[in-house]
mmCIF file of C-alpha atoms in Angstrom:
data_model
loop_
_atom_site.group_PDB
_atom_site.id
_atom_site.type_symbol
_atom_site.label_atom_id
_atom_site.label_comp_id
_atom_site.label_asym_id
_atom_site.label_seq_id
_atom_site.Cartn_x
_atom_site.Cartn_y
_atom_site.Cartn_z
ATOM 1 C CA ALA A 115 -20.461 8.859 4.304
ATOM 2 C CA GLU A 116 -24.033 7.437 4.489
ATOM 3 C CA HIS A 117 -22.799 3.846 3.554
ATOM 4 C CA ASP A 118 -20.412 3.650 6.511
ATOM 5 C CA SER A 119 -21.343 0.599 8.943
ATOM 6 C CA THR A 120 -19.886 -2.427 10.619
ATOM 7 C CA THR A 121 -20.871 -5.953 9.553
ATOM 8 C CA GLU A 122 -22.205 -8.567 11.627
ATOM 9 C CA ASP A 123 -18.862 -10.360 11.350
ATOM 10 C CA GLY A 124 -16.903 -7.199 12.417
ATOM 11 C CA TRP A 125 -15.710 -5.889 9.190
ATOM 12 C CA LEU A 126 -15.844 -1.797 8.512
ATOM 13 C CA ILE A 127 -17.345 -0.686 5.691
ATOM 14 C CA GLY A 128 -16.632 2.991 4.422
ATOM 15 C CA GLY A 129 -14.042 5.340 4.497
ATOM 16 C CA THR A 130 -11.157 6.080 6.538
ATOM 17 C CA ALA A 131 -12.997 8.346 8.912
ATOM 18 C CA LEU A 132 -14.199 5.042 10.495
ATOM 19 C CA ILE A 133 -10.607 4.661 12.041
ATOM 20 C CA THR A 134 -10.948 6.127 15.487
ATOM 21 C CA ALA A 135 -8.088 4.525 17.546
ATOM 22 C CA ALA A 136 -4.818 5.952 17.930
ATOM 23 C CA TYR A 137 -1.770 4.488 15.654
ATOM 24 C CA PRO A 138 -0.209 1.853 17.494
ATOM 25 C CA ASP A 139 3.296 2.537 19.248
ATOM 26 C CA ASP A 140 6.569 1.007 18.145
ATOM 27 C CA SER A 141 6.336 -2.042 19.797
ATOM 28 C CA ILE A 142 4.366 -3.306 16.761
ATOM 29 C CA PHE A 143 7.637 -3.604 15.103
ATOM 30 C CA ASP A 144 9.374 -5.640 17.642
ATOM 31 C CA ARG A 145 10.280 -9.149 16.704
ATOM 32 C CA ALA A 146 12.933 -9.893 18.983
ATOM 33 C CA GLY A 147 14.949 -8.830 21.901
ATOM 34 C CA ASN A 148 17.831 -8.480 19.544
ATOM 35 C CA CYS A 149 18.498 -6.338 16.599
ATOM 36 C CA GLU A 150 17.522 -8.718 13.507
ATOM 37 C CA VAL A 151 17.126 -7.076 9.921
ATOM 38 C CA ASN A 152 16.675 -8.832 6.644
ATOM 39 C CA LEU A 153 17.483 -7.184 3.423
ATOM 40 C CA MET A 154 14.482 -6.070 1.382
ATOM 41 C CA ALA A 155 14.698 -6.995 -1.917
ATOM 42 C CA SER A 156 14.485 -4.358 -4.603
ATOM 43 C CA THR A 157 11.596 -4.882 -7.193
ATOM 44 C CA THR A 158 10.343 -2.995 -10.346
ATOM 45 C CA LYS A 159 8.603 0.312 -10.152
ATOM 46 C CA GLY A 160 6.333 -0.863 -12.628
ATOM 47 C CA PRO A 161 3.917 1.148 -15.216
ATOM 48 C CA CYS A 162 1.554 2.515 -12.659
ATOM 49 C CA TYR A 163 3.843 4.848 -10.645
ATOM 50 C CA PHE A 164 3.765 8.625 -10.499
ATOM 51 C CA GLN A 165 4.823 10.921 -7.794
ATOM 52 C CA ASP A 166 2.112 12.269 -5.518
ATOM 53 C CA SER A 167 2.447 14.377 -2.435
ATOM 54 C CA THR A 168 -0.791 13.388 -0.565
ATOM 55 C CA GLY A 169 0.008 12.961 2.960
ATOM 56 C CA GLU A 170 -1.544 10.951 5.860
ATOM 57 C CA ASP A 171 -4.790 9.625 4.192
ATOM 58 C CA ILE A 172 -4.272 8.568 0.867
ATOM 59 C CA SER A 173 -7.948 7.135 0.428
ATOM 60 C CA GLU A 174 -9.202 10.810 -0.858
ATOM 61 C CA GLY A 175 -12.753 9.788 0.643
ATOM 62 C CA PHE A 176 -12.828 6.368 -1.389
ATOM 63 C CA THR A 177 -14.493 3.633 0.569
ATOM 64 C CA GLY A 178 -13.398 -0.130 1.361
ATOM 65 C CA LEU A 179 -12.198 -1.987 4.078
ATOM 66 C CA PRO A 180 -10.257 1.074 6.112
ATOM 67 C CA MET A 181 -6.526 0.215 6.910
ATOM 68 C CA LEU A 182 -3.689 1.811 8.763
ATOM 69 C CA LEU A 183 -0.269 1.221 6.890
ATOM 70 C CA CYS A 184 2.546 2.117 9.629
ATOM 71 C CA ILE A 185 5.952 1.599 8.322
ATOM 72 C CA ARG A 186 9.318 2.277 10.348
ATOM 73 C CA LEU A 187 12.585 2.643 8.674
ATOM 74 C CA VAL A 188 16.004 1.577 10.210
ATOM 75 C CA ASP A 189 19.473 0.990 9.356
ATOM 76 C CA GLN A 190 21.559 -2.392 9.383
ATOM 77 C CA GLU A 191 22.005 -1.579 13.017
ATOM 78 C CA CYS A 192 18.208 -1.282 13.637
ATOM 79 C CA ASN A 193 18.849 2.609 14.358
ATOM 80 C CA PRO A 194 15.637 4.724 13.246
ATOM 81 C CA LEU A 195 16.228 6.705 9.955
ATOM 82 C CA ALA A 196 14.631 10.177 9.971
ATOM 83 C CA ASN A 197 14.050 12.426 7.243
ATOM 84 C CA HIS A 198 13.640 9.947 4.569
ATOM 85 C CA THR A 199 10.669 10.257 2.239
ATOM 86 C CA ILE A 200 8.619 7.052 1.941
ATOM 87 C CA GLU A 201 5.994 6.858 -0.973
ATOM 88 C CA VAL A 202 3.087 4.513 -1.280
ATOM 89 C CA TRP A 203 0.612 3.554 -4.159
ATOM 90 C CA HIS A 204 -1.729 0.507 -4.784
ATOM 91 C CA CYS A 205 -4.760 -0.293 -6.646
ATOM 92 C CA ASP A 206 -8.345 -0.073 -5.778
ATOM 93 C CA ALA A 207 -10.774 -2.803 -4.684
ATOM 94 C CA ASN A 208 -11.101 -3.570 -8.490
ATOM 95 C CA GLY A 209 -7.643 -3.667 -9.404
ATOM 96 C CA VAL A 210 -7.582 -0.284 -11.081
ATOM 97 C CA TYR A 211 -4.958 2.575 -10.217
ATOM 98 C CA SER A 212 -5.669 6.073 -9.979
ATOM 99 C CA GLY A 213 -4.643 8.291 -12.923
ATOM 100 C CA ASP A 214 -4.658 12.024 -12.417
ATOM 101 C CA THR A 215 -1.131 13.208 -13.011
ATOM 102 C CA SER A 216 -1.995 16.683 -13.388
ATOM 103 C CA GLU A 217 0.019 17.756 -10.004
ATOM 104 C CA SER A 218 2.851 15.029 -10.184
ATOM 105 C CA GLU A 219 6.441 15.979 -10.386
ATOM 106 C CA ASP A 220 7.298 12.573 -11.892
ATOM 107 C CA ALA A 221 4.847 11.032 -14.250
ATOM 108 C CA ASP A 222 7.107 9.988 -17.162
ATOM 109 C CA ASN A 223 6.801 6.331 -17.159
ATOM 110 C CA PHE A 224 2.992 6.272 -16.100
ATOM 111 C CA ALA A 225 0.903 4.039 -18.573
ATOM 112 C CA PRO A 226 -2.727 5.442 -18.001
ATOM 113 C CA SER A 227 -4.369 3.049 -20.281
ATOM 114 C CA PHE A 228 -2.832 0.048 -18.879
ATOM 115 C CA CYS A 229 -3.301 1.221 -15.066
ATOM 116 C CA THR A 230 -6.646 2.908 -15.250
ATOM 117 C CA GLY A 231 -8.234 0.813 -17.941
ATOM 118 C CA ASN A 232 -9.278 4.457 -19.256
ATOM 119 C CA ASP A 233 -11.760 4.536 -16.184
ATOM 120 C CA GLY A 234 -13.224 7.935 -16.016
ATOM 121 C CA ASP A 235 -13.130 8.255 -12.055
ATOM 122 C CA ALA A 236 -9.528 6.902 -11.984
ATOM 123 C CA LEU A 237 -8.005 9.018 -14.550
ATOM 124 C CA ARG A 238 -9.486 12.021 -12.553
ATOM 125 C CA SER A 239 -8.366 10.982 -9.115
ATOM 126 C CA SER A 240 -5.019 10.102 -7.627
ATOM 127 C CA TRP A 241 -6.412 7.814 -4.889
ATOM 128 C CA TYR A 242 -4.219 5.299 -2.610
ATOM 129 C CA ARG A 243 -1.047 7.369 -3.660
ATOM 130 C CA GLY A 244 1.138 9.355 -1.235
ATOM 131 C CA GLN A 245 4.187 10.263 0.399
ATOM 132 C CA LEU A 246 5.467 11.055 3.902
ATOM 133 C CA VAL A 247 8.785 11.969 5.704
ATOM 134 C CA THR A 248 10.171 9.728 8.497
ATOM 135 C CA ASP A 249 10.027 11.331 12.103
ATOM 136 C CA ALA A 250 12.801 10.747 14.723
ATOM 137 C CA ASN A 251 11.755 7.201 15.092
ATOM 138 C CA GLY A 252 11.894 6.286 11.659
ATOM 139 C CA ARG A 253 8.185 6.188 11.500
ATOM 140 C CA VAL A 254 5.244 7.039 8.773
ATOM 141 C CA ASN A 255 1.836 6.204 9.277
ATOM 142 C CA PHE A 256 -0.777 6.264 6.022
ATOM 143 C CA LYS A 257 -4.320 5.725 6.001
ATOM 144 C CA SER A 258 -5.827 4.128 3.253
ATOM 145 C CA CYS A 259 -8.315 0.926 2.140
ATOM 146 C CA PHE A 260 -7.292 -2.485 1.708
ATOM 147 C CA PRO A 261 -5.981 -3.089 -1.745
ATOM 148 C CA GLY A 262 -7.382 -4.968 -4.862
ATOM 149 C CA TRP A 263 -5.796 -7.392 -6.977
ATOM 150 C CA TYR A 264 -5.531 -7.708 -10.963
ATOM 151 C CA PRO A 265 -4.823 -10.937 -12.924
ATOM 152 C CA GLY A 266 -1.469 -12.429 -12.686
ATOM 153 C CA ARG A 267 -0.460 -10.589 -9.455
ATOM 154 C CA THR A 268 -0.928 -11.120 -5.639
ATOM 155 C CA ILE A 269 -2.097 -8.417 -3.745
ATOM 156 C CA HIS A 270 0.328 -5.685 -3.269
ATOM 157 C CA ILE A 271 1.448 -2.267 -2.129
ATOM 158 C CA HIS A 272 4.300 -0.396 -3.886
ATOM 159 C CA PHE A 273 6.698 1.742 -1.991
ATOM 160 C CA ALA A 274 9.734 3.627 -2.325
ATOM 161 C CA VAL A 275 12.217 4.963 -0.050
ATOM 162 C CA SER A 276 14.727 8.001 -0.594
ATOM 163 C CA ASP A 277 17.072 9.313 1.499
ATOM 164 C CA ALA A 278 17.184 12.872 3.136
ATOM 165 C CA ASN A 279 19.199 14.061 0.113
ATOM 166 C CA ARG A 280 17.161 12.307 -2.163
ATOM 167 C CA THR A 281 20.138 10.925 -3.838
ATOM 168 C CA SER A 282 19.333 7.186 -3.001
ATOM 169 C CA ARG A 283 16.218 5.598 -3.719
ATOM 170 C CA VAL A 284 15.260 1.789 -2.945
ATOM 171 C CA ILE A 285 11.653 0.680 -4.679
ATOM 172 C CA SER A 286 10.043 -2.729 -3.632
ATOM 173 C CA GLN A 287 6.417 -4.134 -2.654
ATOM 174 C CA PHE A 288 4.723 -5.176 0.455
ATOM 175 C CA ALA A 289 2.698 -8.262 0.250
ATOM 176 C CA PHE A 290 -0.193 -10.103 2.340
ATOM 177 C CA THR A 291 -0.792 -13.608 3.429
ATOM 178 C CA ASN A 292 -3.201 -15.590 0.936
ATOM 179 C CA GLU A 293 -4.984 -16.269 4.449
ATOM 180 C CA ILE A 294 -5.967 -12.509 4.823
ATOM 181 C CA ALA A 295 -6.387 -11.935 0.863
ATOM 182 C CA THR A 296 -8.847 -15.085 0.891
ATOM 183 C CA GLN A 297 -10.678 -13.729 4.035
ATOM 184 C CA VAL A 298 -11.319 -10.185 2.621
ATOM 185 C CA TYR A 299 -12.134 -11.146 -1.028
ATOM 186 C CA THR A 300 -14.552 -13.962 -0.146
ATOM 187 C CA THR A 301 -16.140 -12.197 2.829
ATOM 188 C CA HIS A 302 -16.026 -8.535 2.780
ATOM 189 C CA PRO A 303 -19.455 -7.069 1.276
ATOM 190 C CA LEU A 304 -17.318 -4.220 -0.917
ATOM 191 C CA TYR A 305 -14.529 -7.053 -2.196
ATOM 192 C CA SER A 306 -16.328 -10.456 -2.454
ATOM 193 C CA HIS A 307 -17.600 -9.408 -5.715
ATOM 194 C CA ARG A 308 -14.233 -10.046 -7.314
ATOM 195 C CA GLY A 309 -13.710 -13.317 -5.720
ATOM 196 C CA ASP A 310 -10.337 -14.655 -4.507
ATOM 197 C CA GLN A 311 -7.093 -13.426 -5.898
ATOM 198 C CA ASP A 312 -6.092 -15.362 -9.040
ATOM 199 C CA THR A 313 -2.301 -15.571 -8.261
ATOM 200 C CA PRO A 314 -1.556 -16.420 -4.628
ATOM 201 C CA LEU A 315 1.440 -15.408 -3.188
ATOM 202 C CA GLU A 316 3.858 -18.384 -3.927
ATOM 203 C CA ARG A 317 2.746 -18.098 -7.601
ATOM 204 C CA ASP A 318 3.505 -14.709 -7.954
ATOM 205 C CA GLY A 319 6.203 -13.629 -10.383
ATOM 206 C CA VAL A 320 7.569 -10.528 -8.772
ATOM 207 C CA PHE A 321 8.094 -11.827 -5.088
ATOM 208 C CA PRO A 322 10.775 -14.606 -4.328
ATOM 209 C CA ASN A 323 9.440 -17.658 -2.538
ATOM 210 C CA ASP A 324 10.784 -16.630 0.976
ATOM 211 C CA THR A 325 9.424 -13.050 0.931
ATOM 212 C CA ASP A 326 8.349 -11.944 4.180
ATOM 213 C CA VAL A 327 4.715 -10.381 4.277
ATOM 214 C CA PHE A 328 2.409 -9.088 6.463
#
């Protein structure tokens, strides 16, 4: 895109085509020499979910701060879980969710007015939504742009995990540290018009106080 660039302080500005490095290897998930697993708390699916079959690049060409979202799914023994479907969805930099449900297989609970603000572009798009199936290493990789915030919520990414038979499903959310959120929303040219999020992580009503974050 013609607006793709890099700022003097190193921010990327543009689409996911700016991501030229290979995905990092599985060592990014190493936290200790021994297997260490914490249970992931389930959270609400929320009114802004609908199923979308977009694969690796969920940006649909929209611009922002390009981001790799790398996820590895393991069991309680830290063994990778293959053939599980992982769905992700999040809002754009302005706190708006996409709303084109025309090709969705599950949009019964989607609240278009609340989630899109009846924005025309949002209603015609399915940006920042997609799903992939985990490989033999329990891994999926999405390309996206850093998510936005809206009043009353800290910045977050929704996700759902379904087993190979689609008979069991867990739904939760990823969050970011306040430091990362503040840095992006006060200094990145495509985000700074919003200003810092109004709800830091510790005041968010969805995440418990001891939540692990990126």
